[in-house]
Coordinates of C-alpha atoms and ligand atoms in Angstrom, one line a residue:
X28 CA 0.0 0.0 0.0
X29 CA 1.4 3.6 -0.6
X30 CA 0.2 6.6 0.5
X31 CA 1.5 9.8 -1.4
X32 CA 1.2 13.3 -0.1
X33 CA -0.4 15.7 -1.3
X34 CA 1.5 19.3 -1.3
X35 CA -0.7 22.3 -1.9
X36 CA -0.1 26.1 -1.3
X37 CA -2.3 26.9 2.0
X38 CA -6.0 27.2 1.0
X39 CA -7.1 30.7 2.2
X40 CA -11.3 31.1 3.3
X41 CA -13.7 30.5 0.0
X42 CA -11.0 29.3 -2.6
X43 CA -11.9 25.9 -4.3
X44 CA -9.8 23.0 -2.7
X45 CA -10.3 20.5 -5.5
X46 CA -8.3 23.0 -7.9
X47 CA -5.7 23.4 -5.1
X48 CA -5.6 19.2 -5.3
X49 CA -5.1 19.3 -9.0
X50 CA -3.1 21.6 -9.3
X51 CA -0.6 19.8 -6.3
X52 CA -1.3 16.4 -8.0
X53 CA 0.1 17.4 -11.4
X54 CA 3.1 19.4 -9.4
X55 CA 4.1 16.2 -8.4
X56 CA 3.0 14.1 -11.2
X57 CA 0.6 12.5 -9.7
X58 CA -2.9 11.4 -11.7
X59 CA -6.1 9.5 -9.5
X60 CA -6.1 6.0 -10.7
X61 CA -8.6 3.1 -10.3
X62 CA -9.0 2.2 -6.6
X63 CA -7.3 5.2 -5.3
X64 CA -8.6 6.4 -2.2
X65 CA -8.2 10.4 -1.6
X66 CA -8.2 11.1 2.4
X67 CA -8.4 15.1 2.5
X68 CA -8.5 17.1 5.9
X69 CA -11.7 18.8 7.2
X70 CA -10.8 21.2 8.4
X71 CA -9.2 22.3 4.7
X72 CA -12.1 21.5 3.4
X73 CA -13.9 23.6 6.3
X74 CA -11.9 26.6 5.4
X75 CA -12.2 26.6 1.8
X76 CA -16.0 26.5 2.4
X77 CA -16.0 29.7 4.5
X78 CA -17.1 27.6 7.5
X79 CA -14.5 30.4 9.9
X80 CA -15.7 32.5 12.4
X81 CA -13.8 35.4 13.8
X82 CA -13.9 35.5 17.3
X83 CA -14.2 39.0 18.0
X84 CA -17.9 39.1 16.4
X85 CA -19.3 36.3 18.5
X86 CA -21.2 37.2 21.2
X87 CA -21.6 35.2 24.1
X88 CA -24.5 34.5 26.1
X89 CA -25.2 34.0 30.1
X90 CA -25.3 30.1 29.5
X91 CA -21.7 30.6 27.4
X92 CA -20.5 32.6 29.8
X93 CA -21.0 30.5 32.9
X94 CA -19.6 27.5 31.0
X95 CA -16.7 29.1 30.2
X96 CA -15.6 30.1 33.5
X97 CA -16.6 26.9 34.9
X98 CA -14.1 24.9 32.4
X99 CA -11.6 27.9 32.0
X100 CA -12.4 28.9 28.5
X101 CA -12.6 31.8 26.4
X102 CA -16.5 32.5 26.5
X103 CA -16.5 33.4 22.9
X104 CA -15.3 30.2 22.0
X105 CA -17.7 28.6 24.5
X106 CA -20.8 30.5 22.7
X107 CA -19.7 28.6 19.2
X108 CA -19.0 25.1 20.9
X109 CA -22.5 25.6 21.9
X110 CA -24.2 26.8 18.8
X111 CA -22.5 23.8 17.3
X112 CA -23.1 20.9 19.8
X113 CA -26.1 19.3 20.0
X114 CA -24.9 18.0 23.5
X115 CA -21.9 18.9 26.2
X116 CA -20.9 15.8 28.0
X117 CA -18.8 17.4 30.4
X118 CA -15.0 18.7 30.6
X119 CA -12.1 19.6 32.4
X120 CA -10.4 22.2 32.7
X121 CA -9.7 23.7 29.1
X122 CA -11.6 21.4 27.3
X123 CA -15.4 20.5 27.0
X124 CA -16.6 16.8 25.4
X125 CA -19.4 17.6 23.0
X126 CA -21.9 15.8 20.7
X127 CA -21.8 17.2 17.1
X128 CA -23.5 15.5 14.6
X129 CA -23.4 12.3 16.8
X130 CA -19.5 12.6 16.8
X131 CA -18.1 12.8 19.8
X132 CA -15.3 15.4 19.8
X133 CA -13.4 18.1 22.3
X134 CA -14.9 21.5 21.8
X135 CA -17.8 20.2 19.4
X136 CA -14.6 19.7 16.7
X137 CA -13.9 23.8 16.9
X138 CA -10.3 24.0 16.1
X139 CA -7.7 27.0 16.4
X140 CA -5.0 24.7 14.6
X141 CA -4.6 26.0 11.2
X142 CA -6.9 29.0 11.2
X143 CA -5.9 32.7 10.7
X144 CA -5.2 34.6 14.2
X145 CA -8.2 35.4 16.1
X146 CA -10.4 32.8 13.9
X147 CA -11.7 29.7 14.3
X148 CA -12.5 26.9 11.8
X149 CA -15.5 24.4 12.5
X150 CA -16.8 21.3 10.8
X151 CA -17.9 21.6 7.5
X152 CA -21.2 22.0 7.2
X153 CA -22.5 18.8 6.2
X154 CA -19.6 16.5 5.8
X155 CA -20.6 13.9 3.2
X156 CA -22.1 16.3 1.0
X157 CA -18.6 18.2 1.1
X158 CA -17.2 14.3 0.4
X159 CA -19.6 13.5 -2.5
X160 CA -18.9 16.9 -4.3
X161 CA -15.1 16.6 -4.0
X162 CA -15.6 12.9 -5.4
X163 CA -18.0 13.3 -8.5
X164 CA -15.4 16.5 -9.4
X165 CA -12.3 14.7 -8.8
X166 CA -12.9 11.3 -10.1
X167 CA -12.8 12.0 -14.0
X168 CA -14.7 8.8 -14.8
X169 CA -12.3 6.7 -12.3
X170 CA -13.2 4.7 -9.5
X171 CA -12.1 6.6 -6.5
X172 CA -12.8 6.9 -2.6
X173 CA -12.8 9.9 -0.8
X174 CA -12.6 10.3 3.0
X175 CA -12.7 13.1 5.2
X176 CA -10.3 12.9 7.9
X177 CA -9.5 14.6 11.5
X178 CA -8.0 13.7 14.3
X179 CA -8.8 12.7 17.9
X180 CA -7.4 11.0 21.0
X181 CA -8.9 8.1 21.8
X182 CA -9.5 7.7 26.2
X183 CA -6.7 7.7 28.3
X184 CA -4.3 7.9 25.4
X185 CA -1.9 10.5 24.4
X186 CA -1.9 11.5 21.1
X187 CA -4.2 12.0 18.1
X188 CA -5.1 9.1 15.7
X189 CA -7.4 9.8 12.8
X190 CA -11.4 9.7 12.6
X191 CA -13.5 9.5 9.1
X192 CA -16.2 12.3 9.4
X193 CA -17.5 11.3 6.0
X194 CA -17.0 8.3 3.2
X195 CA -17.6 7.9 -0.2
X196 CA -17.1 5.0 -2.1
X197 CA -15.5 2.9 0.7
X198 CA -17.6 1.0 3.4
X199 CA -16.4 2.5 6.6
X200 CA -16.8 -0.5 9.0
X201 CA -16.6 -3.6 7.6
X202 CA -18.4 -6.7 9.5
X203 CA -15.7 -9.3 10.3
X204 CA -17.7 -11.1 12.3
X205 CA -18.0 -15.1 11.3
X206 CA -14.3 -14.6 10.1
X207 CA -12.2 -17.0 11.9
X208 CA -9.3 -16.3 14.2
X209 CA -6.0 -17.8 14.4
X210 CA -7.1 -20.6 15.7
X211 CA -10.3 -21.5 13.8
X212 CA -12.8 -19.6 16.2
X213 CA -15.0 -17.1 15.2
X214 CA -14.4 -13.6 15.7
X215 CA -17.6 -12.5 17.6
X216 CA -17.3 -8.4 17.8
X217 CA -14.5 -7.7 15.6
X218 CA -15.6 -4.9 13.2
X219 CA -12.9 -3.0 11.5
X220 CA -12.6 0.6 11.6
X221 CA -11.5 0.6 7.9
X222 CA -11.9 4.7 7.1
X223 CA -10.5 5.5 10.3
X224 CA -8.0 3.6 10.1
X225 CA -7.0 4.7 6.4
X226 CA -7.4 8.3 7.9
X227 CA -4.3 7.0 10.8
X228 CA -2.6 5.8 7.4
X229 CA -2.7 9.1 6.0
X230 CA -1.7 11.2 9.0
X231 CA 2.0 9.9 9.2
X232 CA 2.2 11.7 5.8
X233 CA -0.1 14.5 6.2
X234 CA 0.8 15.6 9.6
X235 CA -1.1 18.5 12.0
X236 CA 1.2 21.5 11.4
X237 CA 2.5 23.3 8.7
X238 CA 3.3 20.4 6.3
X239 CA 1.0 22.1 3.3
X240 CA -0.5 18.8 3.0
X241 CA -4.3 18.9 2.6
X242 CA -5.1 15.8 0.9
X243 CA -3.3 12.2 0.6
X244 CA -3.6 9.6 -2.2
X245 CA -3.9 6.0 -0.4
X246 CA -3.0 3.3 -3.5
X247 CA -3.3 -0.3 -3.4
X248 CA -5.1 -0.2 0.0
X249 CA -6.9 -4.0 0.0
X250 CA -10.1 -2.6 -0.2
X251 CA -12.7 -2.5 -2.7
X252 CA -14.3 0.5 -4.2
X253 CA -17.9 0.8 -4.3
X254 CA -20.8 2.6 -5.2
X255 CA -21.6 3.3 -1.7
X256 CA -22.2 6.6 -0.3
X257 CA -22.8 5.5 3.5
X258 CA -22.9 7.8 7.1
X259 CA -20.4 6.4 9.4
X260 CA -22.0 3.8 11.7
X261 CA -22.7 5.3 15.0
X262 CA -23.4 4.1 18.7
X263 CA -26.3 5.9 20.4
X264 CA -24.2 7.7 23.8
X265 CA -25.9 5.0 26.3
X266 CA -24.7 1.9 24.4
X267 CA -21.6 3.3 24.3
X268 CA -18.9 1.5 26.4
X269 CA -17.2 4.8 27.1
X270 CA -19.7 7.2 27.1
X271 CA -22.7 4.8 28.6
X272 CA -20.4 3.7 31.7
X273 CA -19.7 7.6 32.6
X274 CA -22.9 8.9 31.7
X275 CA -24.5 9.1 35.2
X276 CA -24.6 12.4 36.6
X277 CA -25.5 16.0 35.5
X278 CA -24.2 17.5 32.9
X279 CA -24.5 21.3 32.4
X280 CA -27.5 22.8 30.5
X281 CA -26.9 23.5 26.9
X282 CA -30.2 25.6 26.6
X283 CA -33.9 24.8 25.0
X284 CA -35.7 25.0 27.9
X285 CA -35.4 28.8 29.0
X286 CA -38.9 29.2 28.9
X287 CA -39.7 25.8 31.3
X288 CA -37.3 27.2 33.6
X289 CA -39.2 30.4 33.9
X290 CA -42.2 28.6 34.5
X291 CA -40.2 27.4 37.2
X292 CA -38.9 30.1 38.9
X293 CA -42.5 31.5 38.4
X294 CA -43.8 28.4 40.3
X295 CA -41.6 28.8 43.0
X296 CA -43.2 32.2 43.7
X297 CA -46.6 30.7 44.6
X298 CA -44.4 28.1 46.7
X299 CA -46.3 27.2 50.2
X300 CA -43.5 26.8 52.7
X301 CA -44.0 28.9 55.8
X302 CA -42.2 25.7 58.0
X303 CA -38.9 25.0 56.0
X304 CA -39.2 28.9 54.4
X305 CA -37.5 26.6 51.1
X306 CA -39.3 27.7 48.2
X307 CA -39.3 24.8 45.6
X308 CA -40.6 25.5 41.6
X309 CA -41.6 23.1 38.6
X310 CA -42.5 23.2 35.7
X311 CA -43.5 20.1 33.6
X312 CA -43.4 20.1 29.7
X313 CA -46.1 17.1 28.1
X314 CA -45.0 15.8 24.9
X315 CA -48.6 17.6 23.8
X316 CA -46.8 20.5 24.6
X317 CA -48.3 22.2 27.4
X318 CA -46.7 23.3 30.5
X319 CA -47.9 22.7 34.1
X320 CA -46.4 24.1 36.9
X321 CA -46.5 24.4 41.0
X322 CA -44.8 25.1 44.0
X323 CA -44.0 23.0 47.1
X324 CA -46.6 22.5 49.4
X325 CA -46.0 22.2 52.9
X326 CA -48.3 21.2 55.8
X327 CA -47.8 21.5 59.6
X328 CA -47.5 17.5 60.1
X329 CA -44.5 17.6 57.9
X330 CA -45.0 13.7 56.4
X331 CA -48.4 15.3 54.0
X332 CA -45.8 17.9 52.3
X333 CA -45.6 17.7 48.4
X334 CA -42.8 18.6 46.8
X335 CA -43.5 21.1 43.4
X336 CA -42.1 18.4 41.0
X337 CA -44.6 16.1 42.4
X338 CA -47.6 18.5 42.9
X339 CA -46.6 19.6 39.3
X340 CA -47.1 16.0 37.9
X341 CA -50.5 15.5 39.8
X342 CA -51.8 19.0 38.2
X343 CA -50.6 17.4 34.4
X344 CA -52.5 14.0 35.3
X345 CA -55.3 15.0 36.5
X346 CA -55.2 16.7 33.8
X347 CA -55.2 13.7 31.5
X348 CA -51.4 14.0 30.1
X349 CA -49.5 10.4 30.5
X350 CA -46.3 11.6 28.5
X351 CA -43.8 13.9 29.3
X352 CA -40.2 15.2 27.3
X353 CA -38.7 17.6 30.4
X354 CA -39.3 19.1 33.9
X355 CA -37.3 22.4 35.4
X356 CA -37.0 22.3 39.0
X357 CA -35.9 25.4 40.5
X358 CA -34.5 25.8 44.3
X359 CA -33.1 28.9 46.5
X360 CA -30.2 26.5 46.8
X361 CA -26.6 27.5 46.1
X362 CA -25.6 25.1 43.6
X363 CA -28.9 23.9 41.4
X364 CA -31.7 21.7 43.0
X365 CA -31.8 18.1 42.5
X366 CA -35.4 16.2 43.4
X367 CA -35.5 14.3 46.1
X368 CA -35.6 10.5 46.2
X369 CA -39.1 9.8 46.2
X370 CA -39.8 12.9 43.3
X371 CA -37.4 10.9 40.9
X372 CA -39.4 7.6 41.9
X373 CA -42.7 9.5 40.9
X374 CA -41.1 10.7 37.2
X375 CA -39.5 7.5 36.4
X376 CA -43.2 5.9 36.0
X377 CA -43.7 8.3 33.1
X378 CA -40.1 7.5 31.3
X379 CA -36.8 7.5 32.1
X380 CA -36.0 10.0 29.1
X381 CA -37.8 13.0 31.1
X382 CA -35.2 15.5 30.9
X383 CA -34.7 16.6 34.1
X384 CA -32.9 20.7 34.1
X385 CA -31.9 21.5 37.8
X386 CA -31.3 25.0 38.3
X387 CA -31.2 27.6 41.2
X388 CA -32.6 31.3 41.4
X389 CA -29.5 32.9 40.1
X390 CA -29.9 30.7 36.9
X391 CA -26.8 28.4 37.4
X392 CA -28.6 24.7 35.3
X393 CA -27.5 21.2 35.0
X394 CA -29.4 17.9 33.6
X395 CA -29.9 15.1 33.3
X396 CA -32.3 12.1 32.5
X397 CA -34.4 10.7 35.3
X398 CA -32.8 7.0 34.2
X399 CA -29.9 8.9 35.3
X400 CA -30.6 10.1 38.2
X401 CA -32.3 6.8 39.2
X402 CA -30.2 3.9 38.3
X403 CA -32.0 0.4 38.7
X404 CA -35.2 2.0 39.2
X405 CA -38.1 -0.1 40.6
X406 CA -40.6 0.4 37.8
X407 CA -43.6 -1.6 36.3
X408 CA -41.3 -3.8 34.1
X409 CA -39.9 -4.9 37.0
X410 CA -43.3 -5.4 38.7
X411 CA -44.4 -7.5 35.6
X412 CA -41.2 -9.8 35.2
X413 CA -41.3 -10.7 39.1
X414 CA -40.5 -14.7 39.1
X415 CA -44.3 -15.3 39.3
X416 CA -44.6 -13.8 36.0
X417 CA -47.8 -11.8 37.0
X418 CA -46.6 -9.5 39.4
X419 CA -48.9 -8.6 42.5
X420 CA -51.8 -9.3 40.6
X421 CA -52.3 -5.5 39.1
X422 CA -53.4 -5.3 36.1
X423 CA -50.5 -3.3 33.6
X424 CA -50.5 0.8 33.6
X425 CA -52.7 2.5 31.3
X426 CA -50.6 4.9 30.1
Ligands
THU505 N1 -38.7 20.1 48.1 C1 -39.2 20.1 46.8 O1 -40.3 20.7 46.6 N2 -38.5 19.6 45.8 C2 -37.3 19.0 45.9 O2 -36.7 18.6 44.9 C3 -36.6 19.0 47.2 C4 -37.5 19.4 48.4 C5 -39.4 20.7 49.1 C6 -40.1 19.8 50.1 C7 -40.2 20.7 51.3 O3 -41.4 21.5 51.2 C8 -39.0 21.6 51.3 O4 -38.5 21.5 50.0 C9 -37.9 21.2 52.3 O5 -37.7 19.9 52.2

């Protein structure tokens, strides 16, 4: 297999990066042959697409600016790993772990690396689009690959190995389950990484600096070229052996739910507490999309108080709802609110997806699933699969 670099002047914001790879292929007499595979950087491709932002214009909002001083971050930057992310895991100090697109990356894949001062380059736009277009112009009726490539650390590893954000014309995992190992047994999870690993390949040439190397020709590579223009195969976060065995507590609030936690904070106005003087709100969101909301409710014998989440849920039932997507539960606490025990019992029986955003007065927010924040819960399925196979006789949840 050879893998031959391809040199290119740097491509500046909005010029065409396919010329630039033509015009480095015949440079160094190089033509695209049957079977080739072309690896070319994102973030290249990112910039010739116009996909940089310049810093100094972004504006960042209260949610950006408490993240960022939370993991020590510019908040500007913060403000565009949000708009980007469809989730933020968590982080350390410097660093955030983000969903983008279902990819998990640092910083939602925002990089500083190879951008003009004071810019920042982000993913392309829609990455196998970008993949397609630079394979139908490049491939001058041969059969070629193209792969989009970055880089990323894998856990507890030092070090960046490279990650396919997009594939054309090369099946990205390849099943080799039902091969047979060394010794005649059957592989039983092996899949191969076969675009990531082709991305690795390419990296030893390509590099992360200033090599001027945008795009890499992979030749002989024993793998077949195909009609196939295929997402990369991902793993939903909780089946995830990484992500899914982390995944338990809050993570910080990424926004969407402004308005519940008004409600809220509303709710907690209307509060009845004159024993504890602890004001509780909640708001409730069905998935029919209407909001209901109370305060906690106290009572002299102190066993018949109701906390808001719960008096919240009573108001939606008897109201008729069954199903709900999120609740905001807001506290005069110092850090946010988190329900009590018997509150997350009361939620799980309606789902374990209920979004659950904590927050305080001052507006600090955190969530987190209810299946989170009750692990193992006690719920109807396990009522129904008791060894007697009818539980206690109840007849199953209308729900
Ligand atoms: N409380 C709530 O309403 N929700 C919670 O998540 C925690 C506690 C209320 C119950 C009681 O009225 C007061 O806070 C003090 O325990």
């Amino acid at each position: 297999m050879e893998v031959l670099g391809i040199k290119t002047k740097i491509v500046k914001v909005g010029e065409d990066l396919v010329v630039a790879i033509e015009k480095g292929m015949q440079e160094a007499g190089l033509a695209l042959e049957d079977g080739d595979i072309l690896v070319v950087s994102e973030s290249t491709v990112a910039t010739s697409e116009g996909r940089i932002v310049d810093l100094d214009l972004v504006l960042p909002g209260e949610i950006a600016r408490a993240l960022a001083a939370k993991y020590e971050k510019d908040p500007r930057e913060m403000e565009l790993i949000l708009q980007e992310s469809d989730e933020i895991l968590g982080g350390v100090p410097g660093v955030v772990l983000t969903l983008n697109k279902g990819f998990l990356y640092p910083n939602a894949g925002i990089d500083h690396s190879n951008a003009p001062p004071g810019t920042m380059v982000l993913f392309p736009a829609d990455p196998q689009r970008s993949a397609a277009e630079i394979r139908r112009r490049l491939a001058k009726g041969k059969r070629i690959g193209v792969i989009l490539g970055d880089s990323r650390t894998h856990p507890l590893r030092l070090g960046c190995v490279g990650v396919a954000l997009a594939c054309e014309g090369v099946e990205p995992v390849e099943d080799a389950r039902g091969q047979k190992d060394l010794f005649g047994r059957e592989l039983r999870i092996t899949r191969k990484a076969v675009a990531d690993n082709l991305v690795s390949a390419a990296q030893v040439v390509m590099g992360e600096g200033d090599e001027g190397i945008p795009a890499v020709i992979i030749r002989g590579a024993p793998v077949q070229i195909q009609d196939v223009s295929c997402e990369i195969p991902r793993i939903a976060p909780g089946e995830c052996m990484y992500i899914g065995s982390l995944r338990s507590g809050p993570r910080p609030y990424t926004g969407g739910y402004d308005d519940l936690i008004k409600r809220a904070k509303e709710a907690m106005m209307s509060a009845y507490a004159p024993y504890s003087g602890f004001r509780v709100g909640a708001a409730l969101l069905s998935k029919s999309g209407r909001i209901y909301s109370a305060g906690n409710i106290e009572n002299a014998s102190s066993g018949a108080d109701i906390c808001a989440e719960r008096a919240a849920l009573a108001e939606a039932l008897a109201s008729g709802e069954r199903e709900f997507e999120a609740i905001a539960v807001v506290g005069e606490t110092e850090e946010p609110i988190t329900p009590c025990g018997i509150c997350r019992q009361s939620l799980i029986e309606f789902g374990e997806e209920i979004l659950i955003i904590m927050a305080n007065a001052r507006g600090d927010a955190v969530a987190a699933t209810v299946g989170e924040l009750l692990p193992r819960a006690f719920t109807g399925k396990s009522l129904y699969k008791s060894c007697s196979g009818s539980g206690d006789g109840r007849s199953s949840p209308e729900k």
